[in-house]
mmCIF file with all atom_site columns, C-alpha atoms in Angstrom:
data_model
loop_
_atom_site.group_PDB
_atom_site.id
_atom_site.type_symbol
_atom_site.label_atom_id
_atom_site.label_alt_id
_atom_site.label_comp_id
_atom_site.label_asym_id
_atom_site.label_entity_id
_atom_site.label_seq_id
_atom_site.pdbx_PDB_ins_code
_atom_site.Cartn_x
_atom_site.Cartn_y
_atom_site.Cartn_z
_atom_site.occupancy
_atom_site.B_iso_or_equiv
_atom_site.pdbx_formal_charge
_atom_site.auth_seq_id
_atom_site.auth_comp_id
_atom_site.auth_asym_id
_atom_site.auth_atom_id
_atom_site.pdbx_PDB_model_num
ATOM 1   C CA . MET Z 1 1   ? -0.081  -0.021 -0.117  1.00 83.00 ? 26  MET Z CA 1
ATOM 2   C CA . ILE Z 1 2   ? 0.798   3.397  -0.405  1.00 88.00 ? 27  ILE Z CA 1
ATOM 3   C CA . GLY Z 1 3   ? 0.868   4.568  2.884   1.00 91.00 ? 28  GLY Z CA 1
ATOM 4   C CA . ASP Z 1 4   ? 2.917   1.598  4.051   1.00 92.00 ? 29  ASP Z CA 1
ATOM 5   C CA . ARG Z 1 5   ? 5.705   3.125  1.842   1.00 92.00 ? 30  ARG Z CA 1
ATOM 6   C CA . ILE Z 1 6   ? 5.472   6.310  2.628   1.00 94.00 ? 31  ILE Z CA 1
ATOM 7   C CA . LYS Z 1 7   ? 5.999   5.609  6.361   1.00 94.00 ? 32  LYS Z CA 1
ATOM 8   C CA . LYS Z 1 8   ? 8.650   3.188  5.567   1.00 93.00 ? 33  LYS Z CA 1
ATOM 9   C CA . LEU Z 1 9   ? 10.636  5.790  3.403   1.00 93.00 ? 34  LEU Z CA 1
ATOM 10  C CA . ARG Z 1 10  ? 9.907   8.520  6.008   1.00 93.00 ? 35  ARG Z CA 1
ATOM 11  C CA . LYS Z 1 11  ? 11.111  6.324  9.141   1.00 94.00 ? 36  LYS Z CA 1
ATOM 12  C CA . GLN Z 1 12  ? 14.271  5.350  7.014   1.00 93.00 ? 37  GLN Z CA 1
ATOM 13  C CA . LYS Z 1 13  ? 15.032  9.147  6.759   1.00 92.00 ? 38  LYS Z CA 1
ATOM 14  C CA . GLY Z 1 14  ? 14.373  9.539  10.124  1.00 93.00 ? 39  GLY Z CA 1
ATOM 15  C CA . ILE Z 1 15  ? 11.896  12.455 9.899   1.00 93.00 ? 40  ILE Z CA 1
ATOM 16  C CA . SER Z 1 16  ? 8.938   12.727 12.055  1.00 95.00 ? 41  SER Z CA 1
ATOM 17  C CA . LEU Z 1 17  ? 5.288   12.907 10.450  1.00 94.00 ? 42  LEU Z CA 1
ATOM 18  C CA . THR Z 1 18  ? 5.255   16.668 11.446  1.00 95.00 ? 43  THR Z CA 1
ATOM 19  C CA . GLU Z 1 19  ? 8.647   17.127 9.722   1.00 95.00 ? 44  GLU Z CA 1
ATOM 20  C CA . LEU Z 1 20  ? 7.663   15.441 6.517   1.00 95.00 ? 45  LEU Z CA 1
ATOM 21  C CA . ALA Z 1 21  ? 4.109   17.343 6.361   1.00 95.00 ? 46  ALA Z CA 1
ATOM 22  C CA . ALA Z 1 22  ? 6.252   20.608 6.413   1.00 95.00 ? 47  ALA Z CA 1
ATOM 23  C CA . LEU Z 1 23  ? 8.901   19.681 4.042   1.00 94.00 ? 48  LEU Z CA 1
ATOM 24  C CA . ALA Z 1 24  ? 6.131   18.585 1.588   1.00 94.00 ? 49  ALA Z CA 1
ATOM 25  C CA . ASN Z 1 25  ? 3.663   21.786 2.397   1.00 94.00 ? 50  ASN Z CA 1
ATOM 26  C CA . ILE Z 1 26  ? 0.727   19.273 3.181   1.00 93.00 ? 51  ILE Z CA 1
ATOM 27  C CA . SER Z 1 27  ? -1.676  18.514 6.110   1.00 93.00 ? 52  SER Z CA 1
ATOM 28  C CA . LYS Z 1 28  ? -0.028  16.464 8.949   1.00 94.00 ? 53  LYS Z CA 1
ATOM 29  C CA . SER Z 1 29  ? -3.413  14.955 9.422   1.00 94.00 ? 54  SER Z CA 1
ATOM 30  C CA . TYR Z 1 30  ? -4.174  13.836 5.784   1.00 93.00 ? 55  TYR Z CA 1
ATOM 31  C CA . LEU Z 1 31  ? -0.427  12.599 5.780   1.00 94.00 ? 56  LEU Z CA 1
ATOM 32  C CA . SER Z 1 32  ? -1.307  10.560 8.866   1.00 95.00 ? 57  SER Z CA 1
ATOM 33  C CA . ASN Z 1 33  ? -4.537  9.022  7.353   1.00 94.00 ? 58  ASN Z CA 1
ATOM 34  C CA . ILE Z 1 34  ? -2.821  8.005  4.302   1.00 93.00 ? 59  ILE Z CA 1
ATOM 35  C CA . GLU Z 1 35  ? 0.178   6.253  6.379   1.00 94.00 ? 60  GLU Z CA 1
ATOM 36  C CA . ARG Z 1 36  ? -2.497  4.381  8.481   1.00 93.00 ? 61  ARG Z CA 1
ATOM 37  C CA . ASN Z 1 37  ? -4.176  3.654  5.187   1.00 90.00 ? 62  ASN Z CA 1
ATOM 38  C CA . LEU Z 1 38  ? -7.291  5.183  6.161   1.00 91.00 ? 63  LEU Z CA 1
ATOM 39  C CA . ASN Z 1 39  ? -7.263  7.018  2.923   1.00 85.00 ? 64  ASN Z CA 1
ATOM 40  C CA . SER Z 1 40  ? -5.761  4.453  0.326   1.00 80.00 ? 65  SER Z CA 1
ATOM 41  C CA . ASN Z 1 41  ? -6.184  7.171  -2.856  1.00 83.00 ? 66  ASN Z CA 1
ATOM 42  C CA . PRO Z 1 42  ? -3.955  10.031 -2.594  1.00 88.00 ? 67  PRO Z CA 1
ATOM 43  C CA . SER Z 1 43  ? -3.880  12.864 -5.350  1.00 86.00 ? 68  SER Z CA 1
ATOM 44  C CA . ILE Z 1 44  ? -0.882  12.844 -7.738  1.00 86.00 ? 69  ILE Z CA 1
ATOM 45  C CA . HIS Z 1 45  ? -0.507  16.169 -6.593  1.00 87.00 ? 70  HIS Z CA 1
ATOM 46  C CA . PHE Z 1 46  ? -0.212  15.199 -3.079  1.00 90.00 ? 71  PHE Z CA 1
ATOM 47  C CA . LEU Z 1 47  ? 2.354   12.290 -4.219  1.00 89.00 ? 72  LEU Z CA 1
ATOM 48  C CA . MET Z 1 48  ? 4.231   14.823 -6.294  1.00 88.00 ? 73  MET Z CA 1
ATOM 49  C CA . LYS Z 1 49  ? 4.881   17.133 -2.890  1.00 90.00 ? 74  LYS Z CA 1
ATOM 50  C CA . LEU Z 1 50  ? 5.949   14.163 -1.031  1.00 92.00 ? 75  LEU Z CA 1
ATOM 51  C CA . ALA Z 1 51  ? 8.168   12.152 -3.837  1.00 89.00 ? 76  ALA Z CA 1
ATOM 52  C CA . LYS Z 1 52  ? 10.779  15.347 -3.405  1.00 88.00 ? 77  LYS Z CA 1
ATOM 53  C CA . PRO Z 1 53  ? 11.759  15.191 -0.013  1.00 93.00 ? 78  PRO Z CA 1
ATOM 54  C CA . LEU Z 1 54  ? 11.438  11.299 0.416   1.00 92.00 ? 79  LEU Z CA 1
ATOM 55  C CA . ASP Z 1 55  ? 13.751  11.315 -2.712  1.00 89.00 ? 80  ASP Z CA 1
ATOM 56  C CA . VAL Z 1 56  ? 11.978  8.764  -4.668  1.00 90.00 ? 81  VAL Z CA 1
ATOM 57  C CA . SER Z 1 57  ? 9.748   8.719  -7.825  1.00 86.00 ? 82  SER Z CA 1
ATOM 58  C CA . ILE Z 1 58  ? 5.936   8.733  -7.721  1.00 84.00 ? 83  ILE Z CA 1
ATOM 59  C CA . GLU Z 1 59  ? 5.890   5.423  -9.620  1.00 84.00 ? 84  GLU Z CA 1
ATOM 60  C CA . TYR Z 1 60  ? 8.032   3.879  -6.384  1.00 88.00 ? 85  TYR Z CA 1
ATOM 61  C CA . LEU Z 1 61  ? 5.256   5.553  -4.113  1.00 88.00 ? 86  LEU Z CA 1
ATOM 62  C CA . LEU Z 1 62  ? 2.392   3.955  -6.361  1.00 84.00 ? 87  LEU Z CA 1
ATOM 63  C CA . THR Z 1 63  ? 3.791   0.496  -7.429  1.00 83.00 ? 88  THR Z CA 1
ATOM 64  C CA . GLY Z 1 64  ? 7.043   0.183  -5.164  1.00 84.00 ? 89  GLY Z CA 1
ATOM 65  C CA . ALA Z 1 65  ? 9.221   -0.269 -8.442  1.00 78.00 ? 90  ALA Z CA 1
ATOM 66  C CA . GLU Z 1 66  ? 12.151  1.393  -8.752  1.00 71.00 ? 91  GLU Z CA 1
ATOM 67  C CA . VAL Z 1 67  ? 12.748  3.654  -11.636 1.00 58.00 ? 92  VAL Z CA 1
ATOM 68  C CA . GLU Z 1 68  ? 15.759  3.219  -13.836 1.00 53.00 ? 93  GLU Z CA 1
ATOM 69  C CA . LYS Z 1 69  ? 17.561  6.271  -13.920 1.00 53.00 ? 94  LYS Z CA 1
ATOM 70  C CA . THR Z 1 70  ? 20.377  5.798  -16.515 1.00 54.00 ? 95  THR Z CA 1
ATOM 71  C CA . ILE Z 1 71  ? 19.624  5.895  -20.242 1.00 58.00 ? 96  ILE Z CA 1
ATOM 72  C CA . ASP Z 1 72  ? 21.392  3.353  -22.429 1.00 64.00 ? 97  ASP Z CA 1
ATOM 73  C CA . PRO Z 1 73  ? 22.274  5.236  -25.540 1.00 62.00 ? 98  PRO Z CA 1
ATOM 74  C CA . GLU Z 1 74  ? 21.884  1.739  -27.782 1.00 68.00 ? 99  GLU Z CA 1
ATOM 75  C CA . LYS Z 1 75  ? 18.298  1.345  -26.474 1.00 67.00 ? 100 LYS Z CA 1
ATOM 76  C CA . ALA Z 1 76  ? 17.323  5.466  -26.400 1.00 67.00 ? 101 ALA Z CA 1
ATOM 77  C CA . THR Z 1 77  ? 16.440  5.540  -30.316 1.00 75.00 ? 102 THR Z CA 1
ATOM 78  C CA . LEU Z 1 78  ? 12.948  7.123  -30.956 1.00 75.00 ? 103 LEU Z CA 1
ATOM 79  C CA . ASP Z 1 79  ? 11.005  6.089  -34.226 1.00 79.00 ? 104 ASP Z CA 1
ATOM 80  C CA . ASP Z 1 80  ? 9.833   9.058  -36.494 1.00 84.00 ? 105 ASP Z CA 1
ATOM 81  C CA . GLU Z 1 81  ? 6.363   9.411  -34.983 1.00 87.00 ? 106 GLU Z CA 1
ATOM 82  C CA . TRP Z 1 82  ? 8.018   9.892  -31.345 1.00 82.00 ? 107 TRP Z CA 1
ATOM 83  C CA . GLN Z 1 83  ? 10.655  12.301 -32.571 1.00 82.00 ? 108 GLN Z CA 1
ATOM 84  C CA . ILE Z 1 84  ? 7.860   14.389 -34.457 1.00 87.00 ? 109 ILE Z CA 1
ATOM 85  C CA . ILE Z 1 85  ? 5.606   14.442 -30.961 1.00 87.00 ? 110 ILE Z CA 1
ATOM 86  C CA . LEU Z 1 86  ? 8.560   15.484 -29.060 1.00 84.00 ? 111 LEU Z CA 1
ATOM 87  C CA . GLU Z 1 87  ? 9.862   18.109 -31.514 1.00 86.00 ? 112 GLU Z CA 1
ATOM 88  C CA . THR Z 1 88  ? 6.191   19.418 -31.682 1.00 88.00 ? 113 THR Z CA 1
ATOM 89  C CA . ALA Z 1 89  ? 6.067   19.722 -27.956 1.00 87.00 ? 114 ALA Z CA 1
ATOM 90  C CA . ILE Z 1 90  ? 9.398   21.381 -27.503 1.00 86.00 ? 115 ILE Z CA 1
ATOM 91  C CA . LYS Z 1 91  ? 8.295   23.927 -30.277 1.00 88.00 ? 116 LYS Z CA 1
ATOM 92  C CA . GLU Z 1 92  ? 4.896   24.626 -28.242 1.00 89.00 ? 117 GLU Z CA 1
ATOM 93  C CA . GLY Z 1 93  ? 6.977   25.369 -25.061 1.00 90.00 ? 118 GLY Z CA 1
ATOM 94  C CA . ILE Z 1 94  ? 6.786   22.237 -23.169 1.00 88.00 ? 119 ILE Z CA 1
ATOM 95  C CA . ASN Z 1 95  ? 9.985   21.550 -21.291 1.00 86.00 ? 120 ASN Z CA 1
ATOM 96  C CA . LYS Z 1 96  ? 11.261  18.592 -19.648 1.00 83.00 ? 121 LYS Z CA 1
ATOM 97  C CA . GLU Z 1 97  ? 9.872   19.233 -16.230 1.00 82.00 ? 122 GLU Z CA 1
ATOM 98  C CA . ASP Z 1 98  ? 6.412   19.588 -17.740 1.00 84.00 ? 123 ASP Z CA 1
ATOM 99  C CA . PHE Z 1 99  ? 7.182   16.275 -19.578 1.00 84.00 ? 124 PHE Z CA 1
ATOM 100 C CA . ARG Z 1 100 ? 8.051   14.560 -16.310 1.00 81.00 ? 125 ARG Z CA 1
ATOM 101 C CA . GLU Z 1 101 ? 4.852   15.956 -14.713 1.00 84.00 ? 126 GLU Z CA 1
ATOM 102 C CA . TYR Z 1 102 ? 2.651   14.718 -17.632 1.00 85.00 ? 127 TYR Z CA 1
ATOM 103 C CA . ILE Z 1 103 ? 4.462   11.085 -17.276 1.00 85.00 ? 128 ILE Z CA 1
ATOM 104 C CA . ASN Z 1 104 ? 3.665   11.068 -13.508 1.00 83.00 ? 129 ASN Z CA 1
ATOM 105 C CA . TYR Z 1 105 ? 0.104   12.167 -14.149 1.00 86.00 ? 130 TYR Z CA 1
ATOM 106 C CA . ILE Z 1 106 ? -0.443  9.142  -16.903 1.00 88.00 ? 131 ILE Z CA 1
ATOM 107 C CA . LYS Z 1 107 ? 1.348   6.816  -14.678 1.00 85.00 ? 132 LYS Z CA 1
ATOM 108 C CA . PHE Z 1 108 ? -1.224  7.557  -11.596 1.00 84.00 ? 133 PHE Z CA 1
ATOM 109 C CA . LYS Z 1 109 ? -4.108  7.418  -13.979 1.00 86.00 ? 134 LYS Z CA 1
ATOM 110 C CA . ILE Z 1 110 ? -2.919  4.049  -15.129 1.00 87.00 ? 135 ILE Z CA 1
ATOM 111 C CA . TRP Z 1 111 ? -2.433  3.004  -11.425 1.00 83.00 ? 136 TRP Z CA 1
ATOM 112 C CA . GLU Z 1 112 ? -5.872  4.206  -10.734 1.00 84.00 ? 137 GLU Z CA 1
ATOM 113 C CA . LYS Z 1 113 ? -7.515  2.769  -13.257 1.00 86.00 ? 138 LYS Z CA 1
ATOM 114 C CA . ASN Z 1 114 ? -5.841  -0.967 -12.447 1.00 85.00 ? 139 ASN Z CA 1
ATOM 115 C CA . LYS Z 1 115 ? -6.789  -0.350 -8.883  1.00 80.00 ? 140 LYS Z CA 1
ATOM 116 C CA . ALA Z 1 116 ? -10.547 0.458  -9.984  1.00 83.00 ? 141 ALA Z CA 1
ATOM 117 C CA . ASP Z 1 117 ? -10.523 -2.838 -12.046 1.00 82.00 ? 142 ASP Z CA 1
ATOM 118 C CA . GLN Z 1 118 ? -9.284  -4.925 -9.122  1.00 75.00 ? 143 GLN Z CA 1
#
């Protein structure tokens, strides 16, 4: 569960519930409810706020899966369609951080859908 992962990470870092809530600029009571699994469906915005002080990805908070941070240049080729999509997005002013947020949002929606299908 997400709450269990958050609590484990918080304790590993030696951060109190109050400290984490302050670092993430979130409600201590809401964080407590998440950690106790009283609320098991936090928003993507909430997870984004928590991921940074816990130094993990949103994907890790959702699934417990580590995200590979290194890129293998031989596996990093894009087909023509992806190249066009990326070039268009860049021309329209979307930066890398925007892309990361969109990816996190999409992962969250997939997680949410999978959870609802269970």
